[in-house]
Amino acid sequence: IFSIIAYIFYDFSKNMISKSDPAIKSSLNFHDEEPAVDLENLDIALFLYNREQNFYINDSTIAYFEAKIVTTFAKDDGEVDEKDFPLVLEPCDLNKVKYPYLIDNLKRNGYRRSTCIRKEQSHDERIEGGWGEIEFDYLSITLKRCRGVSPEGLPCQRNEDIEYNL
């Protein structure tokens, strides 16, 4: 029984990684239409919180967020490659947030100390496809520690201060 279970797990894993089994090759097997998210309809607020002192930080001389849409696609030779589309981030604006629960949260935590993804970008703002497909998109958000100079050109805080806040 153990050998059979191990073989089934191995076979499923191999098919998932190589995407060779049609049953797992496309998320359309689980959806009526291709899953897609439009950033125009997606509200994401990013906060950096210092638990020690119980306050929110929005200071790029300590740390800042970077966001991008990553598109995976199949090349002519059958290999899968990725292309990044950086997203512009901005301070959250309550007038652009659509969902009431997020507006309440932003008001409670101080919306001026939060970062949102700008609704209008210079490229396609859709995330399409599902995990397990050969071609799909995903949103990548990274917290970057300030090193040397912040994105605004300001000198970073001392390493001890950055460590304390992070």
mmCIF file of C-alpha atoms in Angstrom:
data_model
loop_
_atom_site.group_PDB
_atom_site.id
_atom_site.type_symbol
_atom_site.label_atom_id
_atom_site.label_comp_id
_atom_site.label_asym_id
_atom_site.label_seq_id
_atom_site.Cartn_x
_atom_site.Cartn_y
_atom_site.Cartn_z
ATOM 1 C CA ILE A 1 0.000 0.000 0.000
ATOM 2 C CA PHE A 2 2.851 2.378 0.873
ATOM 3 C CA SER A 3 4.517 1.680 -2.500
ATOM 4 C CA ILE A 4 1.297 2.394 -4.393
ATOM 5 C CA ILE A 5 0.723 5.675 -2.522
ATOM 6 C CA ALA A 6 4.367 6.704 -3.068
ATOM 7 C CA TYR A 7 4.093 5.928 -6.807
ATOM 8 C CA ILE A 8 0.844 7.929 -7.172
ATOM 9 C CA PHE A 9 2.413 10.902 -5.365
ATOM 10 C CA TYR A 10 5.564 10.628 -7.526
ATOM 11 C CA ASP A 11 3.550 10.387 -10.752
ATOM 12 C CA PHE A 12 1.323 13.356 -9.850
ATOM 13 C CA SER A 13 4.349 15.464 -8.857
ATOM 14 C CA LYS A 14 6.184 14.600 -12.066
ATOM 15 C CA ASN A 15 3.136 15.498 -14.164
ATOM 16 C CA MET A 16 2.596 18.747 -12.246
ATOM 17 C CA ILE A 17 6.206 19.878 -12.700
ATOM 18 C CA SER A 18 6.432 18.932 -16.388
ATOM 19 C CA LYS A 19 2.791 19.954 -17.017
ATOM 20 C CA SER A 20 2.454 16.865 -19.188
ATOM 21 C CA ASP A 21 -0.876 15.579 -17.914
ATOM 22 C CA PRO A 22 -3.830 17.296 -19.648
ATOM 23 C CA ALA A 23 -5.895 16.962 -16.473
ATOM 24 C CA ILE A 24 -3.632 19.414 -14.668
ATOM 25 C CA LYS A 25 -2.302 21.346 -17.646
ATOM 26 C CA SER A 26 -5.033 23.952 -17.677
ATOM 27 C CA SER A 27 -7.030 25.590 -14.952
ATOM 28 C CA LEU A 28 -9.890 25.746 -17.452
ATOM 29 C CA ASN A 29 -10.720 22.235 -16.221
ATOM 30 C CA PHE A 30 -11.782 23.891 -12.982
ATOM 31 C CA HIS A 31 -13.223 27.157 -14.382
ATOM 32 C CA ASP A 32 -15.792 27.958 -17.046
ATOM 33 C CA GLU A 33 -13.615 30.760 -18.381
ATOM 34 C CA GLU A 34 -9.990 31.779 -17.991
ATOM 35 C CA PRO A 35 -9.393 33.226 -14.510
ATOM 36 C CA ALA A 36 -8.454 36.898 -14.748
ATOM 37 C CA VAL A 37 -8.080 39.805 -12.350
ATOM 38 C CA ASP A 38 -8.045 43.415 -13.461
ATOM 39 C CA LEU A 39 -6.000 45.727 -11.227
ATOM 40 C CA GLU A 40 -8.710 48.339 -11.729
ATOM 41 C CA ASN A 41 -10.949 46.113 -9.572
ATOM 42 C CA LEU A 42 -8.287 44.963 -7.129
ATOM 43 C CA ASP A 43 -7.502 46.947 -3.991
ATOM 44 C CA ILE A 44 -4.243 46.029 -2.286
ATOM 45 C CA ALA A 45 -2.898 48.062 0.614
ATOM 46 C CA LEU A 46 0.607 47.365 1.917
ATOM 47 C CA PHE A 47 1.689 48.238 5.456
ATOM 48 C CA LEU A 48 4.960 47.918 7.325
ATOM 49 C CA TYR A 49 4.223 47.501 11.029
ATOM 50 C CA ASN A 50 6.647 47.832 13.970
ATOM 51 C CA ARG A 51 5.319 45.487 16.648
ATOM 52 C CA GLU A 52 7.814 46.668 19.247
ATOM 53 C CA GLN A 53 6.485 50.223 19.252
ATOM 54 C CA ASN A 54 3.004 49.465 17.865
ATOM 55 C CA PHE A 55 3.013 51.827 14.869
ATOM 56 C CA TYR A 56 2.948 51.701 11.085
ATOM 57 C CA ILE A 57 5.992 52.788 9.094
ATOM 58 C CA ASN A 58 5.941 54.408 5.674
ATOM 59 C CA ASP A 59 9.551 55.448 5.331
ATOM 60 C CA SER A 60 11.552 54.400 2.264
ATOM 61 C CA THR A 61 14.791 55.258 4.090
ATOM 62 C CA ILE A 62 14.049 52.134 6.172
ATOM 63 C CA ALA A 63 12.305 49.814 3.708
ATOM 64 C CA TYR A 64 9.955 49.995 0.735
ATOM 65 C CA PHE A 65 7.792 47.753 -1.408
ATOM 66 C CA GLU A 66 8.305 46.758 -5.037
ATOM 67 C CA ALA A 67 5.515 45.151 -7.019
ATOM 68 C CA LYS A 68 5.387 43.586 -10.455
ATOM 69 C CA ILE A 69 3.264 41.377 -12.630
ATOM 70 C CA VAL A 70 5.216 38.348 -13.808
ATOM 71 C CA THR A 71 4.040 36.723 -17.029
ATOM 72 C CA THR A 72 5.131 33.184 -17.818
ATOM 73 C CA PHE A 73 5.035 32.082 -21.433
ATOM 74 C CA ALA A 74 6.190 29.227 -23.644
ATOM 75 C CA LYS A 75 9.034 29.950 -26.060
ATOM 76 C CA ASP A 76 9.275 28.392 -29.522
ATOM 77 C CA ASP A 77 11.649 25.693 -28.256
ATOM 78 C CA GLY A 78 9.110 24.606 -25.614
ATOM 79 C CA GLU A 79 10.946 26.165 -22.655
ATOM 80 C CA VAL A 80 9.004 28.357 -20.264
ATOM 81 C CA ASP A 81 10.272 31.901 -19.633
ATOM 82 C CA GLU A 82 9.111 34.882 -17.581
ATOM 83 C CA LYS A 83 8.773 38.593 -18.252
ATOM 84 C CA ASP A 84 8.386 41.216 -15.512
ATOM 85 C CA PHE A 85 6.160 44.287 -15.688
ATOM 86 C CA PRO A 86 6.959 46.638 -12.778
ATOM 87 C CA LEU A 87 3.974 48.270 -11.101
ATOM 88 C CA VAL A 88 3.852 51.840 -9.866
ATOM 89 C CA LEU A 89 3.060 52.144 -6.163
ATOM 90 C CA GLU A 90 1.666 55.242 -4.490
ATOM 91 C CA PRO A 91 0.328 56.361 -1.123
ATOM 92 C CA CYS A 92 -3.196 55.044 -0.666
ATOM 93 C CA ASP A 93 -6.004 57.423 -1.601
ATOM 94 C CA LEU A 94 -9.379 56.739 0.021
ATOM 95 C CA ASN A 95 -11.165 58.095 -3.077
ATOM 96 C CA LYS A 96 -9.706 55.297 -5.229
ATOM 97 C CA VAL A 97 -10.501 52.404 -2.884
ATOM 98 C CA LYS A 98 -13.681 50.545 -3.847
ATOM 99 C CA TYR A 99 -14.326 48.220 -0.913
ATOM 100 C CA PRO A 100 -15.801 49.605 2.349
ATOM 101 C CA TYR A 101 -13.978 47.114 4.606
ATOM 102 C CA LEU A 102 -10.634 48.307 3.221
ATOM 103 C CA ILE A 103 -11.600 51.973 3.597
ATOM 104 C CA ASP A 104 -12.392 51.325 7.278
ATOM 105 C CA ASN A 105 -9.098 49.497 7.740
ATOM 106 C CA LEU A 106 -7.132 52.280 6.044
ATOM 107 C CA LYS A 107 -8.810 54.920 8.212
ATOM 108 C CA ARG A 108 -8.056 52.921 11.350
ATOM 109 C CA ASN A 109 -4.390 52.295 10.475
ATOM 110 C CA GLY A 110 -3.673 55.653 8.915
ATOM 111 C CA TYR A 111 -4.010 55.572 5.157
ATOM 112 C CA ARG A 112 -1.127 58.023 4.763
ATOM 113 C CA ARG A 113 1.147 55.295 6.146
ATOM 114 C CA SER A 114 0.054 52.723 3.584
ATOM 115 C CA THR A 115 1.073 51.978 0.028
ATOM 116 C CA CYS A 116 -1.311 50.960 -2.768
ATOM 117 C CA ILE A 117 -0.856 49.760 -6.323
ATOM 118 C CA ARG A 118 -1.731 52.568 -8.728
ATOM 119 C CA LYS A 119 -4.839 51.676 -10.722
ATOM 120 C CA GLU A 120 -3.526 53.244 -13.944
ATOM 121 C CA GLN A 121 -0.303 51.617 -15.154
ATOM 122 C CA SER A 122 1.681 52.041 -18.361
ATOM 123 C CA HIS A 123 0.977 48.462 -19.487
ATOM 124 C CA ASP A 124 -1.700 45.771 -19.360
ATOM 125 C CA GLU A 125 -3.129 45.602 -15.852
ATOM 126 C CA ARG A 126 -4.647 42.140 -16.039
ATOM 127 C CA ILE A 127 -3.463 38.995 -14.313
ATOM 128 C CA GLU A 128 -4.653 36.004 -16.309
ATOM 129 C CA GLY A 129 -4.374 32.253 -16.119
ATOM 130 C CA GLY A 130 -4.024 29.827 -13.278
ATOM 131 C CA TRP A 131 -1.175 28.114 -11.530
ATOM 132 C CA GLY A 132 -0.351 24.862 -13.265
ATOM 133 C CA GLU A 133 -0.767 26.265 -16.762
ATOM 134 C CA ILE A 134 2.196 26.859 -19.025
ATOM 135 C CA GLU A 135 1.198 30.487 -19.564
ATOM 136 C CA PHE A 136 -0.095 32.463 -16.599
ATOM 137 C CA ASP A 137 0.520 35.710 -14.718
ATOM 138 C CA TYR A 138 1.070 36.368 -11.050
ATOM 139 C CA LEU A 139 1.530 39.361 -8.786
ATOM 140 C CA SER A 140 4.869 39.595 -6.969
ATOM 141 C CA ILE A 141 5.273 41.994 -4.027
ATOM 142 C CA THR A 142 8.655 42.320 -2.336
ATOM 143 C CA LEU A 143 9.700 44.234 0.764
ATOM 144 C CA LYS A 144 13.115 45.758 0.062
ATOM 145 C CA ARG A 145 15.474 46.940 2.763
ATOM 146 C CA CYS A 146 16.954 50.367 2.075
ATOM 147 C CA ARG A 147 20.617 50.124 1.101
ATOM 148 C CA GLY A 148 22.627 53.278 0.442
ATOM 149 C CA VAL A 149 19.990 55.524 -1.119
ATOM 150 C CA SER A 150 16.189 55.227 -1.049
ATOM 151 C CA PRO A 151 14.126 55.208 -4.297
ATOM 152 C CA GLU A 152 13.450 58.927 -3.721
ATOM 153 C CA GLY A 153 17.195 59.644 -3.578
ATOM 154 C CA LEU A 154 17.331 60.155 0.202
ATOM 155 C CA PRO A 155 20.144 58.581 2.224
ATOM 156 C CA CYS A 156 19.100 55.430 4.065
ATOM 157 C CA GLN A 157 18.942 55.388 7.828
ATOM 158 C CA ARG A 158 21.694 53.735 9.839
ATOM 159 C CA ASN A 159 21.738 49.922 9.781
ATOM 160 C CA GLU A 160 20.943 49.819 13.504
ATOM 161 C CA ASP A 161 17.801 51.922 12.982
ATOM 162 C CA ILE A 162 16.722 49.795 10.013
ATOM 163 C CA GLU A 163 17.287 46.590 12.012
ATOM 164 C CA TYR A 164 15.324 47.988 14.943
ATOM 165 C CA ASN A 165 12.333 48.842 12.751
ATOM 166 C CA LEU A 166 12.404 45.629 10.740
#
